[in-house]
PDB file of C-alpha atoms in Angstrom:
ATOM      1  CA  ALA Q 234     179.799 144.780  -2.824  1.00 59.00           C
ATOM      2  CA  GLU Q 235     181.708 145.372   0.669  1.00 76.00           C
ATOM      3  CA  VAL Q 236     180.137 142.683   2.294  1.00 77.00           C
ATOM      4  CA  ALA Q 237     180.414 140.075  -0.564  1.00 63.00           C
ATOM      5  CA  THR Q 238     184.232 141.035   0.137  1.00 66.00           C
ATOM      6  CA  SER Q 239     184.270 140.596   3.555  1.00 71.00           C
ATOM      7  CA  SER Q 240     181.855 137.641   3.970  1.00 72.00           C
ATOM      8  CA  GLY Q 241     183.326 136.039   0.692  1.00 78.00           C
ATOM      9  CA  ILE Q 242     179.221 135.190  -0.581  1.00 80.00           C
ATOM     10  CA  THR Q 243     177.734 136.278  -3.600  1.00 88.00           C
ATOM     11  CA  ALA Q 244     175.534 138.793  -2.128  1.00 90.00           C
ATOM     12  CA  GLY Q 245     172.077 138.698  -2.783  1.00 93.00           C
ATOM     13  CA  ARG Q 246     169.100 141.308  -1.285  1.00 95.00           C
ATOM     14  CA  ILE Q 247     168.616 142.803   1.709  1.00 96.00           C
ATOM     15  CA  THR Q 248     166.159 140.909   4.014  1.00 97.00           C
ATOM     16  CA  ALA Q 249     165.652 142.597   7.468  1.00 97.00           C
ATOM     17  CA  MET Q 250     167.794 145.228   9.329  1.00 96.00           C
ATOM     18  CA  THR Q 251     167.265 146.692  13.150  1.00 96.00           C
ATOM     19  CA  LEU Q 252     168.819 149.235  14.957  1.00 94.00           C
ATOM     20  CA  THR Q 253     171.084 148.925  18.442  1.00 94.00           C
ATOM     21  CA  ALA Q 254     172.294 151.811  20.161  1.00 92.00           C
ATOM     22  CA  ASP Q 255     175.856 151.391  18.201  1.00 94.00           C
ATOM     23  CA  TYR Q 256     174.869 149.979  14.837  1.00 96.00           C
ATOM     24  CA  LEU Q 257     172.766 149.041  11.862  1.00 96.00           C
ATOM     25  CA  VAL Q 258     172.353 145.293  11.975  1.00 97.00           C
ATOM     26  CA  VAL Q 259     171.298 143.914   8.502  1.00 97.00           C
ATOM     27  CA  THR Q 260     170.898 140.200   7.140  1.00 97.00           C
ATOM     28  CA  ILE Q 261     171.677 139.886   3.549  1.00 96.00           C
ATOM     29  CA  ALA Q 262     170.773 136.782   1.949  1.00 97.00           C
ATOM     30  CA  ASN Q 263     173.242 134.580  -0.824  1.00 96.00           C
ATOM     31  CA  ALA Q 264     172.427 135.138  -4.587  1.00 95.00           C
ATOM     32  CA  ASN Q 265     171.967 131.640  -4.016  1.00 96.00           C
ATOM     33  CA  ALA Q 266     169.201 131.953  -1.964  1.00 96.00           C
ATOM     34  CA  GLN Q 267     169.879 127.829  -0.810  1.00 97.00           C
ATOM     35  CA  GLU Q 268     173.470 128.730   0.865  1.00 97.00           C
ATOM     36  CA  ASP Q 269     174.054 130.487   3.868  1.00 97.00           C
ATOM     37  CA  GLY Q 270     173.864 134.168   3.958  1.00 97.00           C
ATOM     38  CA  VAL Q 271     175.281 136.797   6.154  1.00 97.00           C
ATOM     39  CA  LEU Q 272     174.461 139.483   8.961  1.00 97.00           C
ATOM     40  CA  ALA Q 273     176.543 142.721   8.902  1.00 96.00           C
ATOM     41  CA  LEU Q 274     176.865 145.514  11.115  1.00 97.00           C
ATOM     42  CA  TYR Q 275     177.497 149.267  10.208  1.00 96.00           C
ATOM     43  CA  ASP Q 276     179.004 151.905  12.431  1.00 96.00           C
ATOM     44  CA  LEU Q 277     175.886 154.411  13.203  1.00 96.00           C
ATOM     45  CA  THR Q 278     178.453 157.416  13.155  1.00 95.00           C
ATOM     46  CA  THR Q 279     180.755 156.457  10.081  1.00 95.00           C
ATOM     47  CA  LEU Q 280     177.789 154.252   8.223  1.00 92.00           C
ATOM     48  CA  GLY Q 281     181.039 152.302   7.561  1.00 95.00           C
ATOM     49  CA  LEU Q 282     181.330 148.418   7.945  1.00 95.00           C
ATOM     50  CA  THR Q 283     182.506 147.349  10.712  1.00 96.00           C
ATOM     51  CA  ALA Q 284     182.134 143.264  10.693  1.00 96.00           C
ATOM     52  CA  THR Q 285     179.853 140.687   8.969  1.00 96.00           C
ATOM     53  CA  TYR Q 286     179.054 137.079  10.226  1.00 97.00           C
ATOM     54  CA  ASP Q 287     177.704 133.709   8.445  1.00 96.00           C
ATOM     55  CA  VAL Q 288     174.272 132.751   9.104  1.00 97.00           C
ATOM     56  CA  GLY Q 289     172.163 130.101   7.875  1.00 98.00           C
ATOM     57  CA  PRO Q 290     170.464 129.996   4.115  1.00 98.00           C
ATOM     58  CA  SER Q 291     167.605 132.325   3.269  1.00 98.00           C
ATOM     59  CA  PRO Q 292     168.085 135.048   6.743  1.00 98.00           C
ATOM     60  CA  ALA Q 293     164.320 136.093   6.754  1.00 98.00           C
ATOM     61  CA  ALA Q 294     164.174 138.311  10.003  1.00 98.00           C
ATOM     62  CA  ILE Q 295     166.420 139.502  13.103  1.00 98.00           C
ATOM     63  CA  ALA Q 296     165.767 140.030  16.936  1.00 97.00           C
ATOM     64  CA  ALA Q 297     167.809 141.551  19.449  1.00 94.00           C
ATOM     65  CA  ASP Q 298     167.899 141.033  23.550  1.00 91.00           C
ATOM     66  CA  ARG Q 299     167.147 144.454  25.584  1.00 88.00           C
ATOM     67  CA  THR Q 300     170.915 145.624  25.867  1.00 89.00           C
ATOM     68  CA  ALA Q 301     171.469 144.043  22.008  1.00 91.00           C
ATOM     69  CA  ALA Q 302     174.195 141.775  23.513  1.00 94.00           C
ATOM     70  CA  ARG Q 303     172.758 139.118  21.917  1.00 96.00           C
ATOM     71  CA  VAL Q 304     170.898 139.079  18.145  1.00 97.00           C
ATOM     72  CA  PHE Q 305     168.846 136.499  16.753  1.00 98.00           C
ATOM     73  CA  VAL Q 306     168.080 135.334  12.974  1.00 98.00           C
ATOM     74  CA  ALA Q 307     165.394 133.164  11.628  1.00 98.00           C
ATOM     75  CA  ASN Q 308     167.230 131.246   8.625  1.00 98.00           C
ATOM     76  CA  GLU Q 309     164.302 130.013   6.711  1.00 98.00           C
ATOM     77  CA  GLY Q 310     166.278 127.495   4.634  1.00 97.00           C
ATOM     78  CA  VAL Q 311     163.668 127.970   1.368  1.00 97.00           C
ATOM     79  CA  PRO Q 312     164.163 125.413  -1.207  1.00 97.00           C
ATOM     80  CA  ASN Q 313     164.431 126.156  -4.940  1.00 97.00           C
ATOM     81  CA  ASN Q 314     161.837 126.295  -7.546  1.00 97.00           C
ATOM     82  CA  SER Q 315     162.324 122.911  -8.674  1.00 97.00           C
ATOM     83  CA  TYR Q 316     162.149 121.879  -5.162  1.00 97.00           C
ATOM     84  CA  SER Q 317     165.315 119.653  -6.317  1.00 97.00           C
ATOM     85  CA  VAL Q 318     167.265 121.585  -2.988  1.00 97.00           C
ATOM     86  CA  ASP Q 319     165.841 122.511   0.098  1.00 98.00           C
ATOM     87  CA  PRO Q 320     168.330 123.318   2.952  1.00 98.00           C
ATOM     88  CA  GLU Q 321     167.558 122.957   6.819  1.00 98.00           C
ATOM     89  CA  GLY Q 322     165.986 125.879   8.330  1.00 98.00           C
ATOM     90  CA  SER Q 323     167.711 127.204  11.612  1.00 98.00           C
ATOM     91  CA  VAL Q 324     168.321 129.944  13.902  1.00 98.00           C
ATOM     92  CA  SER Q 325     171.536 131.873  14.014  1.00 98.00           C
ATOM     93  CA  VAL Q 326     172.512 133.425  17.936  1.00 98.00           C
ATOM     94  CA  LEU Q 327     175.459 135.670  17.298  1.00 98.00           C
ATOM     95  CA  ASP Q 328     176.730 136.636  21.107  1.00 97.00           C
ATOM     96  CA  PHE Q 329     178.101 140.382  21.385  1.00 96.00           C
ATOM     97  CA  ARG Q 330     178.535 140.181  25.016  1.00 95.00           C
ATOM     98  CA  SER Q 331     182.638 140.005  24.635  1.00 96.00           C
ATOM     99  CA  GLY Q 332     182.561 142.587  21.806  1.00 95.00           C
ATOM    100  CA  VAL Q 333     182.127 142.178  18.218  1.00 95.00           C
ATOM    101  CA  THR Q 334     185.394 141.064  16.912  1.00 94.00           C
ATOM    102  CA  SER Q 335     185.137 138.458  19.444  1.00 96.00           C
ATOM    103  CA  ALA Q 336     181.412 137.502  18.873  1.00 97.00           C
ATOM    104  CA  ILE Q 337     179.960 133.717  19.043  1.00 97.00           C
ATOM    105  CA  VAL Q 338     177.502 132.750  16.769  1.00 97.00           C
ATOM    106  CA  THR Q 339     175.653 129.681  17.304  1.00 98.00           C
ATOM    107  CA  GLU Q 340     173.575 127.373  15.191  1.00 98.00           C
ATOM    108  CA  ILE Q 341     170.130 125.863  16.297  1.00 98.00           C
ATOM    109  CA  ASP Q 342     168.938 123.631  14.232  1.00 98.00           C
ATOM    110  CA  PHE Q 343     165.739 121.123  14.385  1.00 98.00           C
ATOM    111  CA  GLN Q 344     167.432 118.071  13.377  1.00 98.00           C
ATOM    112  CA  ASP Q 345     166.397 116.471  16.689  1.00 98.00           C
ATOM    113  CA  PHE Q 346     163.144 116.192  15.181  1.00 98.00           C
ATOM    114  CA  ASN Q 347     163.402 114.279  12.369  1.00 98.00           C
ATOM    115  CA  THR Q 348     162.072 110.628  11.925  1.00 97.00           C
ATOM    116  CA  GLY Q 349     164.079 108.484  14.196  1.00 97.00           C
ATOM    117  CA  GLY Q 350     165.548 111.604  16.084  1.00 98.00           C
ATOM    118  CA  SER Q 351     166.032 111.809  19.806  1.00 98.00           C
ATOM    119  CA  ARG Q 352     162.785 114.105  19.803  1.00 98.00           C
ATOM    120  CA  ALA Q 353     160.783 112.968  16.492  1.00 98.00           C
ATOM    121  CA  ASP Q 354     157.741 112.087  19.262  1.00 98.00           C
ATOM    122  CA  GLU Q 355     157.670 115.629  20.564  1.00 98.00           C
ATOM    123  CA  LEU Q 356     156.497 117.077  17.090  1.00 98.00           C
ATOM    124  CA  PRO Q 357     152.707 117.611  17.280  1.00 97.00           C
ATOM    125  CA  GLU Q 358     150.833 115.856  14.865  1.00 94.00           C
ATOM    126  CA  GLY Q 359     149.409 119.459  13.446  1.00 95.00           C
ATOM    127  CA  VAL Q 360     152.466 120.573  12.500  1.00 98.00           C
ATOM    128  CA  LEU Q 361     152.678 120.801   8.899  1.00 97.00           C
ATOM    129  CA  ILE Q 362     155.701 118.882   7.052  1.00 97.00           C
ATOM    130  CA  THR Q 363     154.735 118.528   3.448  1.00 96.00           C
ATOM    131  CA  GLY Q 364     157.831 119.357   1.065  1.00 96.00           C
ATOM    132  CA  PRO Q 365     158.210 116.548  -1.381  1.00 96.00           C
ATOM    133  CA  GLY Q 366     161.330 114.227   0.150  1.00 95.00           C
ATOM    134  CA  ALA Q 367     161.866 116.676   3.135  1.00 97.00           C
ATOM    135  CA  THR Q 368     163.030 116.195   6.600  1.00 98.00           C
ATOM    136  CA  VAL Q 369     161.387 117.547   9.376  1.00 98.00           C
ATOM    137  CA  ALA Q 370     164.640 119.850   9.826  1.00 98.00           C
ATOM    138  CA  GLN Q 371     164.543 120.407   6.055  1.00 98.00           C
ATOM    139  CA  ASP Q 372     160.951 121.483   5.768  1.00 98.00           C
ATOM    140  CA  LEU Q 373     160.612 123.695   9.150  1.00 98.00           C
ATOM    141  CA  GLU Q 374     161.054 127.343   7.893  1.00 98.00           C
ATOM    142  CA  PRO Q 375     161.773 130.167  10.888  1.00 98.00           C
ATOM    143  CA  GLY Q 376     160.535 133.386   9.201  1.00 97.00           C
ATOM    144  CA  SER Q 377     160.384 135.638  12.295  1.00 97.00           C
ATOM    145  CA  LEU Q 378     160.848 135.807  15.932  1.00 97.00           C
ATOM    146  CA  SER Q 379     160.652 137.800  18.696  1.00 97.00           C
ATOM    147  CA  THR Q 380     162.156 137.519  22.533  1.00 96.00           C
ATOM    148  CA  SER Q 381     159.988 137.685  25.290  1.00 95.00           C
ATOM    149  CA  LEU Q 382     160.543 141.020  27.503  1.00 92.00           C
ATOM    150  CA  ASP Q 383     162.861 139.601  30.366  1.00 92.00           C
ATOM    151  CA  GLY Q 384     164.764 138.175  27.481  1.00 93.00           C
ATOM    152  CA  SER Q 385     164.596 134.345  28.405  1.00 95.00           C
ATOM    153  CA  ARG Q 386     162.563 132.838  25.651  1.00 96.00           C
ATOM    154  CA  LEU Q 387     162.868 133.164  21.988  1.00 97.00           C
ATOM    155  CA  TYR Q 388     159.333 132.410  20.231  1.00 98.00           C
ATOM    156  CA  VAL Q 389     160.033 131.591  16.302  1.00 98.00           C
ATOM    157  CA  VAL Q 390     157.375 131.146  13.910  1.00 98.00           C
ATOM    158  CA  LEU Q 391     157.475 128.705  11.194  1.00 98.00           C
ATOM    159  CA  GLN Q 392     155.129 129.912   9.178  1.00 97.00           C
ATOM    160  CA  GLU Q 393     154.554 127.273   6.281  1.00 97.00           C
ATOM    161  CA  ASN Q 394     154.229 124.774   8.945  1.00 98.00           C
ATOM    162  CA  ASN Q 395     151.340 126.608  10.841  1.00 98.00           C
ATOM    163  CA  ALA Q 396     153.492 126.240  14.116  1.00 98.00           C
ATOM    164  CA  VAL Q 397     155.540 127.977  16.378  1.00 98.00           C
ATOM    165  CA  ALA Q 398     159.092 126.943  18.196  1.00 98.00           C
ATOM    166  CA  LYS Q 399     160.154 127.987  21.975  1.00 98.00           C
ATOM    167  CA  ILE Q 400     163.566 128.264  22.719  1.00 98.00           C
ATOM    168  CA  ASN Q 401     165.564 128.971  25.743  1.00 98.00           C
ATOM    169  CA  VAL Q 402     167.939 131.470  25.525  1.00 97.00           C
ATOM    170  CA  ALA Q 403     169.782 130.580  28.263  1.00 96.00           C
ATOM    171  CA  SER Q 404     170.527 126.895  27.164  1.00 97.00           C
ATOM    172  CA  LEU Q 405     170.103 128.007  23.351  1.00 98.00           C
ATOM    173  CA  GLU Q 406     167.886 124.519  23.292  1.00 98.00           C
ATOM    174  CA  ILE Q 407     164.243 124.367  21.656  1.00 98.00           C
ATOM    175  CA  GLU Q 408     161.989 123.701  24.426  1.00 98.00           C
ATOM    176  CA  SER Q 409     158.774 122.878  22.218  1.00 98.00           C
ATOM    177  CA  ILE Q 410     156.984 123.383  19.186  1.00 98.00           C
ATOM    178  CA  THR Q 411     153.281 124.362  19.148  1.00 98.00           C
ATOM    179  CA  ALA Q 412     150.868 123.781  16.329  1.00 98.00           C
ATOM    180  CA  PHE Q 413     148.903 126.604  16.067  1.00 97.00           C
ATOM    181  CA  GLY Q 414     145.583 124.531  14.589  1.00 95.00           C
ATOM    182  CA  SER Q 415     142.847 125.819  12.343  1.00 93.00           C
ATOM    183  CA  LYS Q 416     140.205 128.590  12.113  1.00 90.00           C
ATOM    184  CA  ASP Q 417     136.388 127.770  11.641  1.00 90.00           C
ATOM    185  CA  PHE Q 418     135.265 129.662   9.105  1.00 90.00           C
ATOM    186  CA  GLY Q 419     131.497 128.521   9.916  1.00 90.00           C
ATOM    187  CA  GLY Q 420     130.503 130.350  12.649  1.00 83.00           C
ATOM    188  CA  PRO Q 421     128.559 133.950  12.611  1.00 79.00           C
ATOM    189  CA  ALA Q 422     131.532 135.921  13.372  1.00 81.00           C
ATOM    190  CA  SER Q 423     133.828 134.186  11.124  1.00 84.00           C
ATOM    191  CA  GLY Q 424     133.235 134.822   7.889  1.00 85.00           C
ATOM    192  CA  LEU Q 425     135.359 134.533   4.707  1.00 86.00           C
ATOM    193  CA  ASP Q 426     135.424 135.783   0.960  1.00 86.00           C
ATOM    194  CA  THR Q 427     135.892 132.984  -1.330  1.00 81.00           C
ATOM    195  CA  ASN Q 428     134.832 134.454  -4.201  1.00 81.00           C
ATOM    196  CA  ASN Q 429     137.329 135.836  -6.836  1.00 81.00           C
ATOM    197  CA  ASN Q 430     135.050 138.277  -8.438  1.00 88.00           C
ATOM    198  CA  GLY Q 431     136.725 141.689  -6.841  1.00 90.00           C
ATOM    199  CA  LEU Q 432     134.176 142.432  -4.774  1.00 92.00           C
ATOM    200  CA  ALA Q 433     134.113 142.085  -0.746  1.00 91.00           C
ATOM    201  CA  GLN Q 434     131.709 139.821   0.041  1.00 88.00           C
ATOM    202  CA  ILE Q 435     132.521 137.982   3.540  1.00 89.00           C
ATOM    203  CA  ASN Q 436     130.150 135.296   4.603  1.00 88.00           C
ATOM    204  CA  SER Q 437     129.757 132.610   6.894  1.00 90.00           C
ATOM    205  CA  ARG Q 438     131.639 129.216   5.219  1.00 87.00           C
ATOM    206  CA  PRO Q 439     130.161 126.227   7.219  1.00 89.00           C
ATOM    207  CA  GLY Q 440     132.850 123.371   6.969  1.00 87.00           C
ATOM    208  CA  VAL Q 441     135.324 125.058   5.651  1.00 88.00           C
ATOM    209  CA  VAL Q 442     138.713 125.546   8.147  1.00 89.00           C
ATOM    210  CA  GLY Q 443     141.631 127.757   7.406  1.00 90.00           C
ATOM    211  CA  LEU Q 444     145.381 127.538   8.804  1.00 93.00           C
ATOM    212  CA  PHE Q 445     146.926 130.637  10.444  1.00 95.00           C
ATOM    213  CA  GLN Q 446     150.600 130.430   9.046  1.00 96.00           C
ATOM    214  CA  ALA Q 447     151.837 133.447  11.258  1.00 95.00           C
ATOM    215  CA  GLY Q 448     154.187 135.578   9.313  1.00 95.00           C
ATOM    216  CA  SER Q 449     155.339 137.581  12.150  1.00 96.00           C
ATOM    217  CA  VAL Q 450     155.439 137.302  15.941  1.00 96.00           C
ATOM    218  CA  ASP Q 451     155.860 139.786  18.735  1.00 96.00           C
ATOM    219  CA  CYS Q 452     155.776 139.746  22.698  1.00 95.00           C
ATOM    220  CA  PHE Q 453     154.225 141.378  25.651  1.00 93.00           C
ATOM    221  CA  ASN Q 454     153.088 140.897  29.211  1.00 93.00           C
ATOM    222  CA  TYR Q 455     149.984 141.729  30.652  1.00 93.00           C
ATOM    223  CA  SER Q 456     149.022 141.196  34.434  1.00 94.00           C
ATOM    224  CA  GLY Q 457     151.862 139.354  35.300  1.00 89.00           C
ATOM    225  CA  GLN Q 458     151.537 137.176  32.025  1.00 91.00           C
ATOM    226  CA  ARG Q 459     153.597 136.490  29.044  1.00 90.00           C
ATOM    227  CA  TYR Q 460     151.668 136.741  25.528  1.00 93.00           C
ATOM    228  CA  TYR Q 461     152.522 136.428  22.047  1.00 93.00           C
ATOM    229  CA  LEU Q 462     150.682 138.427  19.174  1.00 95.00           C
ATOM    230  CA  THR Q 463     151.070 137.001  15.714  1.00 96.00           C
ATOM    231  CA  ALA Q 464     150.211 138.380  12.486  1.00 96.00           C
ATOM    232  CA  ASN Q 465     147.904 135.336  10.275  1.00 94.00           C
ATOM    233  CA  THR Q 466     148.813 135.752   6.710  1.00 92.00           C
ATOM    234  CA  GLY Q 467     148.553 132.315   5.575  1.00 91.00           C
ATOM    235  CA  ALA Q 468     151.851 130.720   3.369  1.00 92.00           C
ATOM    236  CA  PRO Q 469     150.711 128.153   1.055  1.00 92.00           C
ATOM    237  CA  ARG Q 470     154.083 126.576  -1.003  1.00 95.00           C
ATOM    238  CA  GLN Q 471     153.920 127.400  -4.464  1.00 95.00           C
ATOM    239  CA  TYR Q 472     156.746 126.449  -6.527  1.00 96.00           C
ATOM    240  CA  ALA Q 473     157.069 124.934  -9.838  1.00 96.00           C
ATOM    241  CA  GLY Q 474     158.487 122.025  -8.211  1.00 96.00           C
ATOM    242  CA  PHE Q 475     155.671 121.702  -5.680  1.00 96.00           C
ATOM    243  CA  ASN Q 476     152.493 123.365  -5.250  1.00 95.00           C
ATOM    244  CA  GLU Q 477     150.079 123.551  -2.763  1.00 93.00           C
ATOM    245  CA  VAL Q 478     147.359 125.860  -4.170  1.00 89.00           C
ATOM    246  CA  VAL Q 479     144.024 124.254  -5.806  1.00 84.00           C
ATOM    247  CA  PRO Q 480     141.553 125.978  -6.577  1.00 78.00           C
ATOM    248  CA  ALA Q 481     138.307 124.954  -4.886  1.00 69.00           C
ATOM    249  CA  ALA Q 482     135.096 123.985  -7.049  1.00 61.00           C
TER     250      ALA Q 482
END
């Protein structure tokens, strides 16, 4: 109730949280998930609400740089069940370097990658754009994110789109979008259980490929090289107005 009063939204569910030295940082979706959510700061000493900030629709994940001077929010922008409303996915950047009362909030969107946009030709063919009638900016759904250890880059998983975006933290510009590609389940060490019978029957399936569609991402360095790891969960869209799932024969 306090968040709703402070932010002016009808608060829905808590979607992510993280800790800094001074605050519990929480993202809260709007009760109408297609409308903007909020990020809330709670003082760790008093547990009182310190401030709220508007972020994009369906905030799904939080990351912070190593000093927590900047906080990043993946706004998934999920459609409604009928797929009649599909907000744009985005990344909110909250800059606290001048203090929480003087925070600067910047929204990074994907509109330049829309058909006819200035960067449309940079979108790889392997990036899935499947939503009915959706623009690229509407279809891309940031679901998780992580900063590189040096804080210079932000990696944003676009789960339903089977891709990852790399953002330059200094300029707050999208440097690239990369498609994850597919996994071949036909090899001897790449089996798959395709039987819906309650038994674990992992076998090679020649001619069957799957999509990675990572659900989370984290960064690390090794031998002077920058890497990111993903947990690949798969994420077909299943809505009353649009369903990508079809049972295999």
